[in-house]
CSV table of C-alpha atoms in Angstrom, one decimal:
chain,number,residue,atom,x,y,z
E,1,UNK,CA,3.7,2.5,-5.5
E,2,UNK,CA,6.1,3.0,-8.4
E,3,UNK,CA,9.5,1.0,-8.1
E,4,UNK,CA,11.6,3.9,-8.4
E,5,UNK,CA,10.1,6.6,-6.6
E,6,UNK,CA,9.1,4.6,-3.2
E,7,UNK,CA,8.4,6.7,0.1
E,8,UNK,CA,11.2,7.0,2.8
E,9,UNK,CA,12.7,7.7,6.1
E,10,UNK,CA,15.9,6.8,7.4
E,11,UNK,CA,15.3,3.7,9.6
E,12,UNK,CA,18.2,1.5,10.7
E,13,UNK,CA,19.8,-0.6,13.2
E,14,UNK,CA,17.4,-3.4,13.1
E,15,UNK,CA,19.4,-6.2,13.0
E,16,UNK,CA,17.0,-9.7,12.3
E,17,UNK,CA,17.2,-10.8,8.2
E,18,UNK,CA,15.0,-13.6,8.8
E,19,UNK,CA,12.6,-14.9,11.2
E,20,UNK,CA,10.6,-17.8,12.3
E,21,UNK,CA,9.0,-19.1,15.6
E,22,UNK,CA,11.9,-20.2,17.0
E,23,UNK,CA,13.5,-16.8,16.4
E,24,UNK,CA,10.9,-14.3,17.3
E,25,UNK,CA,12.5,-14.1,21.2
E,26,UNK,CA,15.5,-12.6,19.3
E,27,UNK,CA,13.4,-9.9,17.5
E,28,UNK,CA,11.5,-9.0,20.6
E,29,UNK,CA,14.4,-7.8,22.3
E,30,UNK,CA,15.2,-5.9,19.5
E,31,UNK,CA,11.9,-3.3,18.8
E,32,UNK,CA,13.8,-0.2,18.0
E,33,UNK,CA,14.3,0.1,13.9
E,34,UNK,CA,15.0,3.3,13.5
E,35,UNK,CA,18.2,6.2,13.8
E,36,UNK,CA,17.1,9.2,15.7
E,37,UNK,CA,14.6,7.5,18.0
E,38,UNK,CA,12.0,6.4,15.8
E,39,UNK,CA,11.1,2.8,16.9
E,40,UNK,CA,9.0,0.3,14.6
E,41,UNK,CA,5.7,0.6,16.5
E,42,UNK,CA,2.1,-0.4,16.0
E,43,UNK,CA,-0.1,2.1,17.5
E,44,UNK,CA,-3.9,0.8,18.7
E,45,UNK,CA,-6.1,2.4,16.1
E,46,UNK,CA,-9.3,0.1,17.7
E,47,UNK,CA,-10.4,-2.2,20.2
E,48,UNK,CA,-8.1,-5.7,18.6
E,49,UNK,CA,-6.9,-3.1,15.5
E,50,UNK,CA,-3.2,-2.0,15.4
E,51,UNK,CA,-1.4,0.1,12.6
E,52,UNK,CA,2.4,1.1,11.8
E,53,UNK,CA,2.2,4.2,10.1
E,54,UNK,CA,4.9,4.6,7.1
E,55,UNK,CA,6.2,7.8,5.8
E,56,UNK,CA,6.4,10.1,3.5
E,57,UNK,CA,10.1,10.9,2.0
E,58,UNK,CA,12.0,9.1,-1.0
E,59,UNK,CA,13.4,5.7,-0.3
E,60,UNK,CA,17.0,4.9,-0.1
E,61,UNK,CA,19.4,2.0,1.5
E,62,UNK,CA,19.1,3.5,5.0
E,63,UNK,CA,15.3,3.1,5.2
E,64,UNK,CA,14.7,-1.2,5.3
E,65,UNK,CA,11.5,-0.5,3.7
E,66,UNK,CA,9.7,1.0,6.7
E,67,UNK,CA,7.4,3.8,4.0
E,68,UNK,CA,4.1,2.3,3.7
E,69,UNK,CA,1.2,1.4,6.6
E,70,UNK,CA,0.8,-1.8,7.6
E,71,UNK,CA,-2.1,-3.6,9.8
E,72,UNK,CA,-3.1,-6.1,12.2
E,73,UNK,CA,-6.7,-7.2,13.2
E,74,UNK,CA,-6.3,-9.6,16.4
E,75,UNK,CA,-9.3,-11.9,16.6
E,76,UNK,CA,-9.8,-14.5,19.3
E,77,UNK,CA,-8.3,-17.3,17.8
E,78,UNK,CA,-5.6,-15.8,15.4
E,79,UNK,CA,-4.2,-12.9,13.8
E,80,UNK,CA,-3.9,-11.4,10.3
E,81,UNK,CA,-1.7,-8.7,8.8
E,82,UNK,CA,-2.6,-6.6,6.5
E,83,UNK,CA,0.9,-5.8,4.1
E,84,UNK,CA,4.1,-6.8,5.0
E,85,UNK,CA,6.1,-3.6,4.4
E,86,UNK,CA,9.3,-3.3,1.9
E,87,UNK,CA,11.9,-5.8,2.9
E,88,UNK,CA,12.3,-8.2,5.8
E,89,UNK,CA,14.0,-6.7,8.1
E,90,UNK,CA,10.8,-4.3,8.4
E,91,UNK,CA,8.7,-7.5,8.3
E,92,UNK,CA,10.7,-9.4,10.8
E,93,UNK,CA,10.4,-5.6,13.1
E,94,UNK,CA,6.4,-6.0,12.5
E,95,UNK,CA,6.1,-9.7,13.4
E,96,UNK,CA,8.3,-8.8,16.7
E,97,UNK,CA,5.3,-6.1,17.3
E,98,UNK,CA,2.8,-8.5,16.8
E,99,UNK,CA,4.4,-10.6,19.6
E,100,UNK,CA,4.4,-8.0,22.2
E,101,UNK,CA,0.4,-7.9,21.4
E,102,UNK,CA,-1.1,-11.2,21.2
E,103,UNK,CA,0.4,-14.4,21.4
E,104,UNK,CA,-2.8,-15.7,18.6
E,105,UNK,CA,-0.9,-17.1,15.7
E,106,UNK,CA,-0.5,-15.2,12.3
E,107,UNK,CA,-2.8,-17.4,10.3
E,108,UNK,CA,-3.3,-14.9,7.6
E,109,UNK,CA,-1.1,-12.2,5.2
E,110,UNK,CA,-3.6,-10.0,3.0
E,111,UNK,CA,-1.3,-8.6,0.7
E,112,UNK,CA,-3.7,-4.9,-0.8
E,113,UNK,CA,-1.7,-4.9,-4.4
E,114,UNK,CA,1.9,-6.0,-5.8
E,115,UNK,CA,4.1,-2.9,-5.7
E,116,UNK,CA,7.4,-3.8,-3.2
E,117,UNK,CA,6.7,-1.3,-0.1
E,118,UNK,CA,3.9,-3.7,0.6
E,119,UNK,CA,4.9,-7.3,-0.1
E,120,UNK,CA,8.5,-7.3,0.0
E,121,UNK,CA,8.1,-9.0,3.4
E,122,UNK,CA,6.0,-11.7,2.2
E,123,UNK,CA,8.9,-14.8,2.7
E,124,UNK,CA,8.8,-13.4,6.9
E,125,UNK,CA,5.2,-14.3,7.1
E,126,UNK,CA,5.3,-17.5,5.1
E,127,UNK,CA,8.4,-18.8,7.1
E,128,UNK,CA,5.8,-18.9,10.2
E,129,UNK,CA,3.1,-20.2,8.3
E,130,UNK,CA,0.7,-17.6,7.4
E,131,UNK,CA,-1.5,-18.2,4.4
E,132,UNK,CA,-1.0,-15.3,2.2
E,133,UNK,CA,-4.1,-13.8,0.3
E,134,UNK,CA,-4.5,-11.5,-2.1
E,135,UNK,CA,-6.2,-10.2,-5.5
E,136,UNK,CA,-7.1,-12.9,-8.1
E,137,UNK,CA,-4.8,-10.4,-10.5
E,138,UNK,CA,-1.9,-10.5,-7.7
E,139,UNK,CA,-0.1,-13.7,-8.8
E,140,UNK,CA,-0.4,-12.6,-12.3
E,141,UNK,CA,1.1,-9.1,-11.7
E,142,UNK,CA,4.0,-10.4,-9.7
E,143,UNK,CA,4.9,-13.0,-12.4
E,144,UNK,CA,5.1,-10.0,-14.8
E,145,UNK,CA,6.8,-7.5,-12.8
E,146,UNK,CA,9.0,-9.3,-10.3
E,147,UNK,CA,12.0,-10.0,-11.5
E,148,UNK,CA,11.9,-6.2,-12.4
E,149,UNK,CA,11.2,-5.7,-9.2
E,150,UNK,CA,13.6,-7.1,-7.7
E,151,UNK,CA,16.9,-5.9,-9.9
E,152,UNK,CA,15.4,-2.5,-9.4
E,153,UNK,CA,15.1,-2.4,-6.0
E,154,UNK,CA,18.8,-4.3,-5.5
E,155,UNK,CA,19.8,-1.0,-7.9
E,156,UNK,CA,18.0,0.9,-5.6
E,157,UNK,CA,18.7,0.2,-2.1
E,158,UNK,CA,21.7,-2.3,-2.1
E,159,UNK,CA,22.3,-5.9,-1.7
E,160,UNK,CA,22.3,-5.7,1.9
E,161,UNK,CA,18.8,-4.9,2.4
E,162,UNK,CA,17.5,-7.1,-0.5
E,163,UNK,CA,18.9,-10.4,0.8
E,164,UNK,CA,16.4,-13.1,1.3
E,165,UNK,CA,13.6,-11.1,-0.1
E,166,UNK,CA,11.3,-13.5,-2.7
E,167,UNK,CA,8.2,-12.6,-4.9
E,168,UNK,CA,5.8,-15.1,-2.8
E,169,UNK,CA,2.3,-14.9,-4.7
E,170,UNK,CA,-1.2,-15.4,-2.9
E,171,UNK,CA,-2.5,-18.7,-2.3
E,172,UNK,CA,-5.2,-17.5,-1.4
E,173,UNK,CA,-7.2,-15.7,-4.1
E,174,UNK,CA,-10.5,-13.5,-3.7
E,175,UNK,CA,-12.1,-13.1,-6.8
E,176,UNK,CA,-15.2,-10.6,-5.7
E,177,UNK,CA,-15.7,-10.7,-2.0
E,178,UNK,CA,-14.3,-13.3,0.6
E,179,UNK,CA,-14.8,-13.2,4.7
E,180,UNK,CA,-11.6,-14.6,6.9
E,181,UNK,CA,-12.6,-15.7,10.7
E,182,UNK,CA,-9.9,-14.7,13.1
E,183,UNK,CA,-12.5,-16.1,16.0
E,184,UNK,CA,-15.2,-13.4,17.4
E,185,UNK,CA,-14.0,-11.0,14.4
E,186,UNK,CA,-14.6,-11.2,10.7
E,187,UNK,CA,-13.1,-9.6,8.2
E,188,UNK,CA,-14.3,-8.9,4.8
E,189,UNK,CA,-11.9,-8.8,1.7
E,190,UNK,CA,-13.3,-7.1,-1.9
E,191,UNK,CA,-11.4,-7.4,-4.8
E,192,UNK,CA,-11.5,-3.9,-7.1
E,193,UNK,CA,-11.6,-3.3,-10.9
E,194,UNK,CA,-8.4,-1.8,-12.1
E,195,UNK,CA,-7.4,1.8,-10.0
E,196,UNK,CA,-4.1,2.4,-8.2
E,197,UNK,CA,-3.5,-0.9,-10.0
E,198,UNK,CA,-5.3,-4.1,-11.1
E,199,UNK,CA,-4.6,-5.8,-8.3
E,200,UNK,CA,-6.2,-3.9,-5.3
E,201,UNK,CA,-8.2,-5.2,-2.5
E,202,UNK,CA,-9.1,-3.4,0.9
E,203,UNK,CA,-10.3,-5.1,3.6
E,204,UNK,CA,-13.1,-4.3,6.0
E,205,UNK,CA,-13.3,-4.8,10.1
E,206,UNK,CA,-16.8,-4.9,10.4
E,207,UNK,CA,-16.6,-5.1,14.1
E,208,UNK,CA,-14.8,-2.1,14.7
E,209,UNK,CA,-16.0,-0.3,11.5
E,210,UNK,CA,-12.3,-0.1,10.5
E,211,UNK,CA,-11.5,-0.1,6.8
E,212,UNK,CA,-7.8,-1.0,5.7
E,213,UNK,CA,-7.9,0.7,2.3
E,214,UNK,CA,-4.1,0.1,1.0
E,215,UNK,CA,-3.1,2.6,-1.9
E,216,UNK,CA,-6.7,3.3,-2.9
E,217,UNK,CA,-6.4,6.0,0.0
E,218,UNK,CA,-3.7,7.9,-0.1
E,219,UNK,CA,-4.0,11.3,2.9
E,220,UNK,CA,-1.4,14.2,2.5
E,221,UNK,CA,1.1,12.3,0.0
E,222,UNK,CA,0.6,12.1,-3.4
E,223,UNK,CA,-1.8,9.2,-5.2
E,224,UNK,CA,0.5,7.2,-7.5
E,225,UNK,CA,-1.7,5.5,-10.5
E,226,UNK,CA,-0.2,2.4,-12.0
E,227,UNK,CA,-3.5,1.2,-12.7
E,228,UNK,CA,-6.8,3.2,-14.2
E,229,UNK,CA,-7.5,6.9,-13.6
E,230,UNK,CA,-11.1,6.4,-15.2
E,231,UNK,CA,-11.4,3.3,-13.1
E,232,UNK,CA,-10.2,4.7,-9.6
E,233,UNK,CA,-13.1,7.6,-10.2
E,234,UNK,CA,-15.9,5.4,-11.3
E,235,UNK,CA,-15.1,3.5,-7.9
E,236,UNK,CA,-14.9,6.3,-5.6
E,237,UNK,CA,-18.7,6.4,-5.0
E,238,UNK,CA,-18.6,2.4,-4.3
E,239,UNK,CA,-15.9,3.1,-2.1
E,240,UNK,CA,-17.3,6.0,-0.2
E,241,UNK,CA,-20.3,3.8,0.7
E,242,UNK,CA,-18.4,1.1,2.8
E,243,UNK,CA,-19.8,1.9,5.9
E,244,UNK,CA,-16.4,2.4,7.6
E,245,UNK,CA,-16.3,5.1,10.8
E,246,UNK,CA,-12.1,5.5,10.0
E,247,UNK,CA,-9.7,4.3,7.5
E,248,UNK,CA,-6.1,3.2,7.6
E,249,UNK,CA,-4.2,5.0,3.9
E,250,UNK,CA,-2.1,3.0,2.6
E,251,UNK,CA,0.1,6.6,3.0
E,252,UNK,CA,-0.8,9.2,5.0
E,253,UNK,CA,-1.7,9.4,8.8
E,254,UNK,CA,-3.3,6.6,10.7
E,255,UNK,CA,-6.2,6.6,11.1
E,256,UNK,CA,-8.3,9.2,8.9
E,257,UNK,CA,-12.0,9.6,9.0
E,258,UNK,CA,-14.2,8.1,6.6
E,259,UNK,CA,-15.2,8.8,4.0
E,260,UNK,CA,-13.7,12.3,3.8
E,261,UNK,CA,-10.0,10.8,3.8
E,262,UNK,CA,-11.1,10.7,-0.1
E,263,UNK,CA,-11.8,14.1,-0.3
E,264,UNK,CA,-8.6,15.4,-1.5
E,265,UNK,CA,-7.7,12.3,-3.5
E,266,UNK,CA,-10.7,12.5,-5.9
E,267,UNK,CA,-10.6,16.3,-6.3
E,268,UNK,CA,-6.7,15.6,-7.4
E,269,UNK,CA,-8.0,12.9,-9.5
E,270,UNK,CA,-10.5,15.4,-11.0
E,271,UNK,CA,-8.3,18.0,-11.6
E,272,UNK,CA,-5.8,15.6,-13.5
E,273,UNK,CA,-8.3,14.3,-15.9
E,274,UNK,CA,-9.7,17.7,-16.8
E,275,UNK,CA,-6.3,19.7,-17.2
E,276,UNK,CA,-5.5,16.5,-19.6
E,277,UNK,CA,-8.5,16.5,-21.0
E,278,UNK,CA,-8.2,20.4,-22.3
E,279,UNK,CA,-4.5,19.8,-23.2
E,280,UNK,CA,-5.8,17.1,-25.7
E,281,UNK,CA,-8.2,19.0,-27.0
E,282,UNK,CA,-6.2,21.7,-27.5
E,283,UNK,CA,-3.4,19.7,-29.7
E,284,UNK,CA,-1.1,19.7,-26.9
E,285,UNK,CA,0.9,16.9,-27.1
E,286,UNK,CA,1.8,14.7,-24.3
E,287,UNK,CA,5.6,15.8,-23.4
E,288,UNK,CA,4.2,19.5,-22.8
E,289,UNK,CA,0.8,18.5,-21.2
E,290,UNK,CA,2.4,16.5,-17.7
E,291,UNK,CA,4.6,19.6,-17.2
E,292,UNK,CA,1.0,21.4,-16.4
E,293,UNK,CA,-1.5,19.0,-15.6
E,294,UNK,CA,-2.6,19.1,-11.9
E,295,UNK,CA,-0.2,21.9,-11.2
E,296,UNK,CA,-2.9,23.8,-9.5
E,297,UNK,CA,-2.6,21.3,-6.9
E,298,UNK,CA,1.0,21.4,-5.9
E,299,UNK,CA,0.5,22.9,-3.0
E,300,UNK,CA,-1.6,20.0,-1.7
E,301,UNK,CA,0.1,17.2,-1.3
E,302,UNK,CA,3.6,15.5,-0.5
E,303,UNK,CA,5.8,14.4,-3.2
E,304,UNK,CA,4.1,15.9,-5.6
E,305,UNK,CA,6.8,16.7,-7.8
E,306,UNK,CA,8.0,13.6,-7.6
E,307,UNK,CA,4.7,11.5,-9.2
E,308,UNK,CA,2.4,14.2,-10.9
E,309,UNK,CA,4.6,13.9,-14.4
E,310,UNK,CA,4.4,10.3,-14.3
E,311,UNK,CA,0.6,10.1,-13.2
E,312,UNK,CA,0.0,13.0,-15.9
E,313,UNK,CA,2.2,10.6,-18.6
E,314,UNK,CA,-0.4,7.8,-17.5
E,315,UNK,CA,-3.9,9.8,-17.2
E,316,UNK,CA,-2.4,11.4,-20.9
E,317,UNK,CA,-2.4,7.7,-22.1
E,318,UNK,CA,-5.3,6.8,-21.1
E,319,UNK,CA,-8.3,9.2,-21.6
E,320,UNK,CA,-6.6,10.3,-25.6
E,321,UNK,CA,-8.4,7.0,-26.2
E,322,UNK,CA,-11.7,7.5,-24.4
C-alpha cells in the first residue's frame, strides 16, 4: 500500500521490540496488542489455516503496524507465514500467536509485495531463522524504495515504533511458480506481472482450497495501484480461475469467498479506466480528470477519498500512452 496513506487502528501496549527463540516465553504472556480490548489474534480460517485480520483506518504512531492481514499455513513438519505486518512489535505479537498454535518451527516468510504494512516485520522472522521468500522483482523494489521507506515511515509514526525495523530482501526468489513443503501440506507460490505492484505473489493452500491473495484482493477498502491498472485487469481472469473455495484480502474481512471477493475490485477498476479514458479524450487534462474519475463509486468502498486521486493520477499516466 502507499507509504503515506497506510491503513490504521489504534493498537498499543505491546511491549516486545525484538524476538527470538529464547524470547518467545516473554511474548506469550503478553497476547493482548491493542487499547480498547482488541487483542492481536489469529482466527482459524481452515483446518491448519490461521489469519489476523488488519484494519481499515489511516495509520498513525498508536497503531505498531497492526493494518494489513497476515497468514499462517501449519503443515506437519513446519510452519510458514504469509507477511509479517508493519513493524516488529506487530511481528513479534504474530510470532507469539503462532506459539500458542503449533510448536512446528517457522521455516518460511512469504513476503506478497514490498510496501511496509507487510514486511516491516521481516528482521522478527529472520532472527528465528525463517527463510524469507518472495517475488524475483522484491529485492529489486526494496533496494529502490527502502531507504524511502524507512525516513518516511520514521516521519510518519515516530522513532519509537521504527526501532530495529531493517529492509530484509527475499532469499528466496520465485520467478513463475514454486511449491514449499511444510510436511502433509503444499503450498504453491506464483509470481504476477506488474498489478498492485511488480512485485506481487499470492500463495495457494491446495489442501484446504485456501488462497492468500495479499493486495491483489482488496474487500470493502479501497484497491491502492502502485503498479499496472492495464496489468491488474488483464490478470483478473487468470486470477479468478485459481480454483480457491475462499480467499484471505490482503484488506478487507477474513476470509471472503472466491472468486466473487473480486467482484467489486474489477468493477472499480473498470470504472477508473473508462472515466479516464473519456477525460482524455475529451482534452481534459490530468489535474481536473482525478477530481472525477471513479467518483461514481465513492459510496463503495473505505478510504476512498483517501486513494482514488492518487490511483486516478496513476491510471491518468498510464492509459494517455496506450
Amino acid at each position: 500500500m502507499p507509504i503515506d496513506r497506510v491503513r490504521r487502528k489504534l493498537v498499543s501496549g505491546f511491549a516486545c521490540t525484538a524476538v527470538s527463540a529464547a524470547m518467545l516465553p516473554c511474548c506469550l504472556g503478553r497476547a493482548a496488542l491493542a487499547a480498547g480490548g482488541l487483542e492481536f489474534k489469529l482466527s482459524k480460517v481452515s483446518d491448519g489455516v490461521f489469519a489476523f485480520q488488519g484494519v481499515d483506518e489511516l495509520m498513525n504512531a498508536g497503531n505498531q503496524g497492526a493494518i494489513s492481514n497476515l497468514g499462517v499455513v501449519v503443515g506437519t513438519d513446519a510452519v510458514a507465514v504469509i507477511d509479517s505486518g508493519g513493524s516488529l512489535v506487530e511481528a513479534n505479537a504474530l510470532i507469539a500467536a503462532i506459539g500458542k498454535i503449533s510448536t512446528k518451527p517457522v521455516r518460511y516468510l512469504i513476503n506478497t509485495h514490498m510496501h511496509p504494512d507487510h514486511i516491516f516485520g521481516n528482521a522478527a522472522f529472520l532472527e528465528i531463522g525463517a527463510t524469507i521468500v518472495g517475488h524475483h522483482n522484491l529485492p529489486r523494489a526494496l533496494e529502490a524504495r527502502g531507504a524511502f521507506y524507512l525516513q518516511s515511515f520514521r516521519q510518519q509514526i515516530g522513532d519509537a515504533l521504527m526501532k530495529g525495523v531493517e529492509i530484509i530482501p527475499p532469499t528466496m526468489l520465485v520467478d513463475d511458480r514454486l511449491q514449499l513443503d511444510l510436511g502433509g501440506r503444499m503450498l504453491e507460490l506464483r509470481a504476477w506481472k506488474a498489478a498492485h505492484t511488480d512485485n506481487d505473489l499470492t500463495v495457494f493452500d491446495s489442501a484446504t482450497r485456501t488462497l492468500f491473495a495479499g493486495d491483489l484482493v482488496f474487500v470493502g477498502s479501497l484497491p491502492t495501484l502502485d503498479g499496472s491498472l492495464l496489468g491488474w485487469l488483464r490478470q483478473m481472469d487468470a486470477l479468478a480461475a485459481i480454483g480457491a473455495a475462499r480467499v484471505v484480502p490482503g484488506h478487507g474481512p477474513v476470509p471472503a469467498d472466491w472468486p466473487e471477493a473480486l467482484t467489486a475490485e474489477q468493477r472499480y477498476f473498470e470504472v477508473l479506466a473508462g472515466d479516464i479514458r473519456k477525460a482524455i479524450a475529451d482534452g481534459i487534462p490530468l489535474s481536473e480528470a482525478v477530481k472525477t474519475a471513479g467518483a461514481s463509486e465513492r459510496g463503495n468502498w473505505h478510504l476512498f477519498d483517501d486513494y482514488n486521486e492518487r490511483n486516478a493520477t496513476a491510471a491518468f499516466a498510464e492509459l494517455e500512452w496506450e
